[in-house]
Short mmCIF file of N, CA and C in Angstrom, two decimals:
data_model
loop_
_atom_site.label_atom_id
_atom_site.label_comp_id
_atom_site.label_asym_id
_atom_site.label_seq_id
_atom_site.Cartn_x
_atom_site.Cartn_y
_atom_site.Cartn_z
N GLY A 50 10.34 14.64 0.26
CA GLY A 50 9.54 14.19 1.86
C GLY A 50 10.54 12.61 1.63
N LYS A 51 10.54 11.82 2.84
CA LYS A 51 9.97 11.12 3.16
C LYS A 51 9.76 9.93 3.93
N GLY A 52 8.85 8.39 3.09
CA GLY A 52 8.41 7.35 3.88
C GLY A 52 8.54 6.90 5.53
N VAL A 53 7.73 7.14 6.12
CA VAL A 53 7.53 6.10 7.07
C VAL A 53 6.31 5.29 7.79
N ALA A 54 7.94 4.27 7.95
CA ALA A 54 6.46 3.14 7.95
C ALA A 54 5.30 3.47 9.58
N MET A 55 4.47 2.75 9.38
CA MET A 55 3.36 2.97 10.50
C MET A 55 1.73 2.69 10.59
N ALA A 56 1.56 2.10 11.41
CA ALA A 56 0.06 1.72 11.23
C ALA A 56 -0.51 2.01 10.54
N LEU A 57 -1.24 1.54 9.47
CA LEU A 57 -2.27 2.33 9.31
C LEU A 57 -3.86 3.25 10.05
N THR A 58 -4.15 4.45 10.04
CA THR A 58 -5.73 4.29 10.05
C THR A 58 -6.26 4.12 9.61
N THR A 59 -8.02 4.43 10.62
CA THR A 59 -9.36 4.25 10.16
C THR A 59 -9.20 4.28 8.08
N ARG A 60 -8.95 5.97 8.50
CA ARG A 60 -9.25 6.36 6.86
C ARG A 60 -7.59 6.09 6.33
N ASP A 61 -7.04 5.79 6.89
CA ASP A 61 -5.92 4.66 5.51
C ASP A 61 -6.84 3.75 5.50
N ARG A 62 -6.92 2.87 5.89
CA ARG A 62 -8.14 1.47 5.55
C ARG A 62 -9.28 1.57 4.50
N GLU A 63 -9.76 3.42 4.70
CA GLU A 63 -11.33 3.53 3.66
C GLU A 63 -10.77 3.66 2.64
N ILE A 64 -9.84 4.33 2.79
CA ILE A 64 -9.39 5.59 1.48
C ILE A 64 -7.83 3.77 0.36
N ALA A 65 -8.48 3.06 1.06
CA ALA A 65 -7.41 1.25 0.12
C ALA A 65 -9.17 0.51 0.04
N GLU A 66 -9.34 0.78 0.77
CA GLU A 66 -10.58 -0.03 0.31
C GLU A 66 -11.33 0.39 -0.80
N ALA A 67 -11.93 1.66 -1.10
CA ALA A 67 -12.62 2.05 -1.92
C ALA A 67 -11.82 2.06 -3.27
N VAL A 68 -10.08 2.35 -3.00
CA VAL A 68 -9.48 2.37 -4.16
C VAL A 68 -9.47 0.46 -5.22
N GLY A 69 -9.47 -0.04 -3.55
CA GLY A 69 -9.12 -1.34 -4.82
C GLY A 69 -10.37 -1.49 -5.64
N ALA A 70 -11.09 -1.90 -4.44
CA ALA A 70 -12.75 -2.12 -5.74
C ALA A 70 -12.87 -0.98 -6.84
N ALA A 71 -12.40 -0.24 -7.07
CA ALA A 71 -12.60 0.96 -7.95
C ALA A 71 -10.58 0.10 -9.20
N LEU A 72 -9.90 -0.19 -8.57
CA LEU A 72 -8.85 -0.31 -9.50
C LEU A 72 -8.77 -1.82 -9.80
N ALA A 73 -9.50 -2.80 -8.92
CA ALA A 73 -8.75 -4.38 -9.11
C ALA A 73 -8.92 -4.76 -9.89
N PRO A 74 -11.10 -3.99 -9.84
CA PRO A 74 -11.08 -5.16 -11.78
C PRO A 74 -10.80 -5.05 -12.88
N ARG A 75 -9.86 -4.34 -13.47
CA ARG A 75 -10.04 -3.07 -14.53
C ARG A 75 -8.02 -3.96 -13.71
N GLY A 76 -7.64 -5.18 -12.62
CA GLY A 76 -6.04 -5.91 -12.71
C GLY A 76 -5.08 -5.09 -12.35
N LEU A 77 -5.94 -3.84 -11.35
CA LEU A 77 -4.21 -3.88 -10.56
C LEU A 77 -4.96 -4.41 -9.17
N MET A 78 -3.60 -5.36 -8.83
CA MET A 78 -3.66 -5.18 -7.24
C MET A 78 -2.44 -5.32 -6.51
N LEU A 79 -1.68 -4.58 -6.34
CA LEU A 79 -0.78 -3.97 -6.20
C LEU A 79 0.05 -2.20 -6.48
N LEU A 80 -0.46 -2.59 -5.36
CA LEU A 80 -0.72 -0.61 -6.11
C LEU A 80 0.55 0.28 -4.68
N GLY A 81 0.88 1.20 -4.44
CA GLY A 81 1.44 1.65 -3.43
C GLY A 81 0.27 3.05 -3.63
N LEU A 82 0.09 3.42 -2.75
CA LEU A 82 -0.29 4.58 -1.95
C LEU A 82 -0.12 5.59 -0.58
N ASP A 83 -0.43 7.15 -1.57
CA ASP A 83 0.55 7.76 -0.53
C ASP A 83 -0.30 8.75 -0.39
N VAL A 84 -1.00 9.06 1.22
CA VAL A 84 -1.87 9.41 1.83
C VAL A 84 -0.78 10.71 3.04
N ILE A 85 -1.49 11.60 2.53
CA ILE A 85 -0.66 12.94 3.62
C ILE A 85 -1.80 13.20 4.14
N GLY A 86 -2.00 12.47 6.10
CA GLY A 86 -3.36 13.61 6.37
C GLY A 86 -3.98 12.58 6.41
N GLU A 87 -5.57 13.29 6.23
CA GLU A 87 -6.63 12.07 5.42
C GLU A 87 -7.49 11.82 3.60
N HIS A 88 -5.08 12.41 2.97
CA HIS A 88 -5.78 13.11 1.00
C HIS A 88 -4.80 11.23 1.06
N LEU A 89 -5.67 11.65 0.11
CA LEU A 89 -4.80 10.17 -0.81
C LEU A 89 -3.81 10.91 -2.16
N THR A 90 -2.99 11.40 -1.71
CA THR A 90 -1.78 12.59 -3.19
C THR A 90 -1.91 12.22 -4.07
N GLU A 91 -1.81 10.29 -3.64
CA GLU A 91 -0.95 9.92 -5.75
C GLU A 91 -1.01 8.45 -5.02
N ILE A 92 -1.00 8.07 -6.40
CA ILE A 92 -1.19 6.06 -6.91
C ILE A 92 0.17 5.69 -7.00
N ASN A 93 0.15 4.64 -7.03
CA ASN A 93 1.92 4.15 -7.98
C ASN A 93 1.90 3.51 -7.76
N VAL A 94 1.87 2.85 -9.66
CA VAL A 94 0.51 1.53 -10.38
C VAL A 94 2.21 0.92 -10.66
N THR A 95 3.66 1.54 -11.31
CA THR A 95 4.62 1.09 -11.83
C THR A 95 5.56 0.95 -10.61
N SER A 96 5.52 1.18 -9.54
CA SER A 96 6.76 1.32 -8.56
C SER A 96 6.37 1.74 -7.12
N PRO A 97 5.65 0.15 -6.74
CA PRO A 97 5.16 0.80 -5.00
C PRO A 97 6.14 0.08 -4.23
N THR A 98 7.34 1.49 -4.60
CA THR A 98 8.35 1.25 -3.30
C THR A 98 7.85 0.90 -1.97
N GLY A 99 7.46 0.93 -1.45
CA GLY A 99 6.61 0.85 0.02
C GLY A 99 7.33 0.18 0.85
N PHE A 100 7.45 -1.81 -0.24
CA PHE A 100 7.99 -2.57 -0.12
C PHE A 100 9.02 -2.42 1.57
N GLN A 101 10.27 -1.80 1.05
CA GLN A 101 11.43 -1.61 0.57
C GLN A 101 11.61 -0.97 2.09
N GLU A 102 10.52 0.10 2.37
CA GLU A 102 10.38 1.57 3.65
C GLU A 102 10.24 0.71 4.32
N ILE A 103 9.14 -0.38 4.08
CA ILE A 103 8.16 -1.09 5.21
C ILE A 103 8.98 -1.99 6.07
N GLN A 104 9.54 -2.64 5.14
CA GLN A 104 10.89 -3.56 5.19
C GLN A 104 11.94 -3.06 6.55
N ALA A 105 12.73 -2.45 6.30
CA ALA A 105 14.12 -1.11 6.21
C ALA A 105 13.93 -0.59 8.07
N GLN A 106 12.39 0.16 7.91
CA GLN A 106 12.14 0.37 9.09
C GLN A 106 11.18 -0.67 10.35
N ALA A 107 10.49 -1.51 9.49
CA ALA A 107 9.84 -2.31 11.03
C ALA A 107 10.28 -3.64 10.38
N GLY A 108 11.37 -4.04 9.58
CA GLY A 108 10.71 -5.36 9.54
C GLY A 108 10.47 -5.95 9.53
N ILE A 109 8.85 -5.76 8.45
CA ILE A 109 7.73 -6.45 8.17
C ILE A 109 8.75 -6.60 6.78
N ASP A 110 8.44 -8.31 6.01
CA ASP A 110 8.98 -8.55 5.05
C ASP A 110 7.35 -8.67 3.83
N VAL A 111 6.93 -7.75 3.66
CA VAL A 111 5.92 -7.61 2.69
C VAL A 111 5.23 -8.11 1.54
N ALA A 112 6.59 -7.77 1.19
CA ALA A 112 6.49 -8.80 -0.26
C ALA A 112 6.57 -10.22 -0.86
N ARG A 113 6.89 -11.15 0.83
CA ARG A 113 6.76 -12.02 1.47
C ARG A 113 4.71 -12.19 1.92
N LEU A 114 4.45 -11.09 2.17
CA LEU A 114 2.65 -11.26 2.84
C LEU A 114 2.07 -11.21 1.26
N PHE A 115 2.61 -10.39 1.01
CA PHE A 115 1.93 -9.75 -1.12
C PHE A 115 1.67 -11.86 -1.29
N ILE A 116 3.05 -11.98 -1.31
CA ILE A 116 3.39 -13.55 -2.45
C ILE A 116 2.77 -13.88 -1.12
N GLU A 117 2.34 -14.70 -0.73
CA GLU A 117 1.39 -15.37 -0.17
C GLU A 117 0.73 -15.80 0.34
N ALA A 118 -0.14 -14.23 0.26
CA ALA A 118 -1.65 -13.86 0.25
C ALA A 118 -2.34 -13.92 -1.69
N ALA A 119 -1.09 -13.98 -2.42
CA ALA A 119 -2.03 -14.15 -3.64
C ALA A 119 -1.66 -16.15 -4.21
N LEU A 120 -0.94 -16.20 -3.45
CA LEU A 120 -0.98 -18.05 -3.73
C LEU A 120 -1.62 -18.97 -2.75
N ALA A 121 -3.10 -17.82 -2.10
CA ALA A 121 -3.66 -18.39 -1.32
C ALA A 121 -5.29 -18.76 -1.26
#
């Protein structure tokens, strides 16, 4: 399939918060989450390529936002 940049749903945020709470203490701070419908289907640890898709489709520089947040 092809990734589509879109606004996060309430369920997407719930999934992200749960995954973050479980994996951030293990040092995993940057992950790609694949969600289909309301279900988490994959966690991308080594290649979170969503940055490129979001930049191309929505014009949002996610990499810059991530670096700024990490340095704050």
